[in-house]
Amino acid sequence: MELGSLDFLKQQDLPTGALYMVATPIGNLGDITLRALHVLNAMNGIACEDTRHSVALLQQFGIHKKCLALHTHNEMGGAQTVIQHLANNERWAYISDAGTPGVSDPGARLVDEVHKAGFRVIPIPGASAVSCAISASGAVMLDSEGQFQFLGFWPHKTKERDALLFDICNSKRTSAFFESPHHIKETLALLSNALEPERQMLIGRELTKKFEQLVSLQAKEVAHWLENAESLKGEFIVLVAGREGSADEPPEHASLLMWAKALSPYLGSKEIATVLSQTLGLPKKDAYQIALDAKLEK
């Protein structure tokens, strides 16, 4: 494609001394945007989460630029290198392995350091696994009035996992999270056992890729789906519908007590009360009493 003929791409300035956070495809290379290609072609250099992966991606589109490795383990040092280039009035981009950098990927520290140094950060949007799954979720979003919470990658430390599970089960908003193929079976089994049987869910696998799969089902159907799934390979995104009931209706006392007991081995009474209060909007006094009741019933 001859990008030079697309004059509308030139309607927005590309200032120097700025960092461009560029979204890349999450699977299908066809999801790269024309604007992303235009911006990447105009850069003096590109910082990458993994240079080997990114160089191969850039070469697919005939883009040959100086690349700098910038990942979780060197983000602070890499940020200072990028800032030095910006100080020389250069344009630099940052791309992660897939999707929008800074969303469950490196990039947040880089952006923070660039802001602190007084330079501009310009987002270049693109494909997103979260919005992709939500657009095809149907019933999962029906009762959430368009509201959802993105929870990143599912934690596997017991304390963080139990707190997140409690939040998902009791949130009025649709919850979305990522999971790896190595833990998806365990996580879905845990989640489906904690949810009401009729709670709607969406399981997305390998979004935008050749073997893309989107499955809409209820929590009670998850075990059967896991037993008969053709494959559990690839990256997953899971959506869970929000809890039904009026917006100001708290969960029943028995349900609160059950979750307080689950958190009890890992958190003190004050910490449990904070979790209940912040996630459910319970008065602190009531939340603390539930935490004390849980400790007494151990």
Tab-separated table of C-alpha atoms in Angstrom, residues 100-256:
chain	number	residue	atom	x	y	z
A	100	THR	CA	-1.703	-1.485	23.539
A	101	PRO	CA	1.491	-0.912	25.537
A	102	GLY	CA	0.933	-0.216	29.221
A	103	VAL	CA	-2.184	-2.426	29.381
A	104	SER	CA	-0.957	-5.544	31.231
A	105	ASP	CA	2.325	-4.913	29.400
A	106	PRO	CA	5.368	-2.727	30.114
A	107	GLY	CA	5.029	0.964	29.317
A	108	ALA	CA	3.531	2.651	32.377
A	109	ARG	CA	6.904	3.431	33.976
A	110	LEU	CA	8.242	4.689	30.661
A	111	VAL	CA	5.297	7.053	30.241
A	112	ASP	CA	5.617	8.265	33.834
A	113	GLU	CA	9.310	9.066	33.410
A	114	VAL	CA	8.689	10.854	30.099
A	115	HIS	CA	5.959	12.932	31.730
A	116	LYS	CA	8.270	13.807	34.622
A	117	ALA	CA	10.948	14.893	32.169
A	118	GLY	CA	8.479	17.322	30.604
A	119	PHE	CA	7.991	15.620	27.244
A	120	ARG	CA	4.744	14.880	25.456
A	121	VAL	CA	3.210	11.377	25.201
A	122	ILE	CA	0.892	10.687	22.255
A	123	PRO	CA	-1.321	7.552	22.184
A	124	ILE	CA	-1.890	5.751	18.881
A	125	PRO	CA	-4.845	3.384	19.494
A	126	GLY	CA	-5.482	0.016	17.903
A	127	ALA	CA	-6.702	-3.516	18.516
A	128	SER	CA	-7.681	-4.439	22.084
A	129	ALA	CA	-8.543	-7.904	23.399
A	130	VAL	CA	-10.809	-6.340	26.021
A	131	SER	CA	-12.985	-4.267	23.675
A	132	CYS	CA	-12.892	-7.088	21.117
A	133	ALA	CA	-14.368	-9.576	23.605
A	134	ILE	CA	-16.889	-7.105	25.020
A	135	SER	CA	-18.235	-6.299	21.548
A	136	ALA	CA	-19.119	-9.961	21.042
A	137	SER	CA	-20.241	-10.759	24.587
A	138	GLY	CA	-23.964	-10.055	24.369
A	139	ALA	CA	-25.658	-11.275	27.562
A	140	VAL	CA	-22.541	-10.742	29.680
A	141	MET	CA	-22.904	-6.965	29.295
A	142	LEU	CA	-26.709	-6.701	29.254
A	143	ASP	CA	-27.239	-5.943	32.944
A	144	SER	CA	-24.055	-3.931	33.494
A	145	GLU	CA	-25.294	-0.792	31.696
A	146	GLY	CA	-22.043	-0.653	29.740
A	147	GLN	CA	-19.863	-0.722	32.869
A	148	PHE	CA	-16.976	-3.144	33.264
A	149	GLN	CA	-13.782	-3.544	35.250
A	150	PHE	CA	-10.571	-4.801	33.672
A	151	LEU	CA	-8.508	-6.826	36.147
A	152	GLY	CA	-5.392	-7.627	34.119
A	153	PHE	CA	-3.904	-11.098	34.533
A	154	TRP	CA	-5.485	-13.475	37.044
A	155	PRO	CA	-3.280	-13.688	40.175
A	156	HIS	CA	-2.141	-17.074	41.447
A	157	LYS	CA	-1.073	-16.204	44.969
A	158	THR	CA	-3.849	-17.392	47.260
A	159	LYS	CA	-4.361	-14.092	49.087
A	160	GLU	CA	-4.684	-11.976	45.928
A	161	ARG	CA	-6.725	-14.645	44.142
A	162	ASP	CA	-9.313	-14.947	46.901
A	163	ALA	CA	-9.707	-11.174	47.186
A	164	LEU	CA	-10.202	-10.874	43.417
A	165	LEU	CA	-12.632	-13.790	43.341
A	166	PHE	CA	-14.699	-12.098	46.033
A	167	ASP	CA	-14.688	-8.863	44.035
A	168	ILE	CA	-15.834	-10.568	40.817
A	169	CYS	CA	-18.597	-12.521	42.553
A	170	ASN	CA	-20.062	-9.412	44.185
A	171	SER	CA	-19.363	-6.658	41.646
A	172	LYS	CA	-22.285	-5.071	39.812
A	173	ARG	CA	-20.020	-4.492	36.827
A	174	THR	CA	-18.887	-7.010	34.233
A	175	SER	CA	-15.382	-8.252	35.081
A	176	ALA	CA	-12.728	-8.988	32.454
A	177	PHE	CA	-9.352	-10.649	32.963
A	178	PHE	CA	-6.565	-12.426	31.081
A	179	GLU	CA	-5.357	-15.961	31.768
A	180	SER	CA	-2.626	-18.202	30.337
A	181	PRO	CA	-3.244	-21.665	28.857
A	182	HIS	CA	-1.277	-23.214	31.746
A	183	HIS	CA	-3.785	-22.095	34.403
A	184	ILE	CA	-7.062	-21.596	32.517
A	185	LYS	CA	-8.612	-24.943	33.526
A	186	GLU	CA	-7.934	-24.423	37.240
A	187	THR	CA	-9.070	-20.790	37.162
A	188	LEU	CA	-12.331	-21.468	35.329
A	189	ALA	CA	-13.171	-24.347	37.659
A	190	LEU	CA	-12.541	-22.170	40.705
A	191	LEU	CA	-14.547	-19.287	39.290
A	192	SER	CA	-17.530	-21.359	38.152
A	193	ASN	CA	-17.796	-23.008	41.583
A	194	ALA	CA	-17.867	-19.614	43.307
A	195	LEU	CA	-20.465	-17.999	41.011
A	196	GLU	CA	-24.219	-18.433	40.941
A	197	PRO	CA	-25.009	-21.241	38.450
A	198	GLU	CA	-26.839	-18.891	36.034
A	199	ARG	CA	-24.149	-16.164	35.980
A	200	GLN	CA	-23.267	-15.396	32.360
A	201	MET	CA	-19.671	-15.753	31.162
A	202	LEU	CA	-17.708	-15.366	27.938
A	203	ILE	CA	-14.494	-17.277	27.271
A	204	GLY	CA	-12.331	-15.930	24.455
A	205	ARG	CA	-9.288	-17.786	23.097
A	206	GLU	CA	-6.720	-16.722	20.496
A	207	LEU	CA	-8.687	-13.594	19.562
A	208	THR	CA	-8.221	-12.420	15.930
A	209	LYS	CA	-6.034	-15.460	15.134
A	210	LYS	CA	-6.722	-18.473	12.905
A	211	PHE	CA	-8.145	-20.622	15.727
A	212	GLU	CA	-10.120	-17.853	17.435
A	213	GLN	CA	-12.847	-19.126	19.737
A	214	LEU	CA	-15.585	-17.251	21.605
A	215	VAL	CA	-17.882	-19.226	23.886
A	216	SER	CA	-20.877	-17.735	25.709
A	217	LEU	CA	-22.159	-19.885	28.570
A	218	GLN	CA	-23.397	-19.929	32.158
A	219	ALA	CA	-21.202	-20.731	35.149
A	220	LYS	CA	-22.933	-24.099	35.609
A	221	GLU	CA	-21.898	-25.085	32.059
A	222	VAL	CA	-18.175	-24.414	32.478
A	223	ALA	CA	-17.253	-27.893	33.794
A	224	HIS	CA	-18.916	-29.590	30.806
A	225	TRP	CA	-17.215	-27.185	28.407
A	226	LEU	CA	-13.802	-27.876	29.948
A	227	GLU	CA	-14.330	-31.633	29.623
A	228	ASN	CA	-15.182	-31.336	25.922
A	229	ALA	CA	-12.995	-28.423	24.804
A	230	GLU	CA	-11.046	-29.246	21.653
A	231	SER	CA	-8.104	-27.153	22.812
A	232	LEU	CA	-7.009	-25.025	25.769
A	233	LYS	CA	-3.974	-23.631	23.982
A	234	GLY	CA	-3.349	-19.928	23.435
A	235	GLU	CA	-4.058	-16.799	25.447
A	236	PHE	CA	-7.476	-16.398	27.070
A	237	ILE	CA	-9.716	-13.520	28.065
A	238	VAL	CA	-12.650	-14.211	30.383
A	239	LEU	CA	-15.698	-11.990	30.961
A	240	VAL	CA	-18.044	-12.482	33.908
A	241	ALA	CA	-21.410	-10.717	34.099
A	242	GLY	CA	-22.055	-8.491	37.094
A	243	ARG	CA	-24.095	-9.630	40.086
A	244	GLU	CA	-27.840	-9.160	39.677
A	245	GLY	CA	-29.912	-7.031	42.055
A	246	SER	CA	-30.449	-3.346	42.697
A	247	ALA	CA	-27.377	-1.136	42.756
A	248	ASP	CA	-27.604	-0.504	46.501
A	249	GLU	CA	-28.486	-4.062	47.506
A	250	PRO	CA	-25.599	-5.667	49.449
A	251	PRO	CA	-24.984	-9.413	49.365
A	252	GLU	CA	-26.724	-11.446	52.073
A	253	HIS	CA	-25.000	-11.708	55.443
A	254	ALA	CA	-24.329	-15.425	54.945
A	255	SER	CA	-22.514	-14.706	51.674
A	256	LEU	CA	-20.449	-11.950	53.276
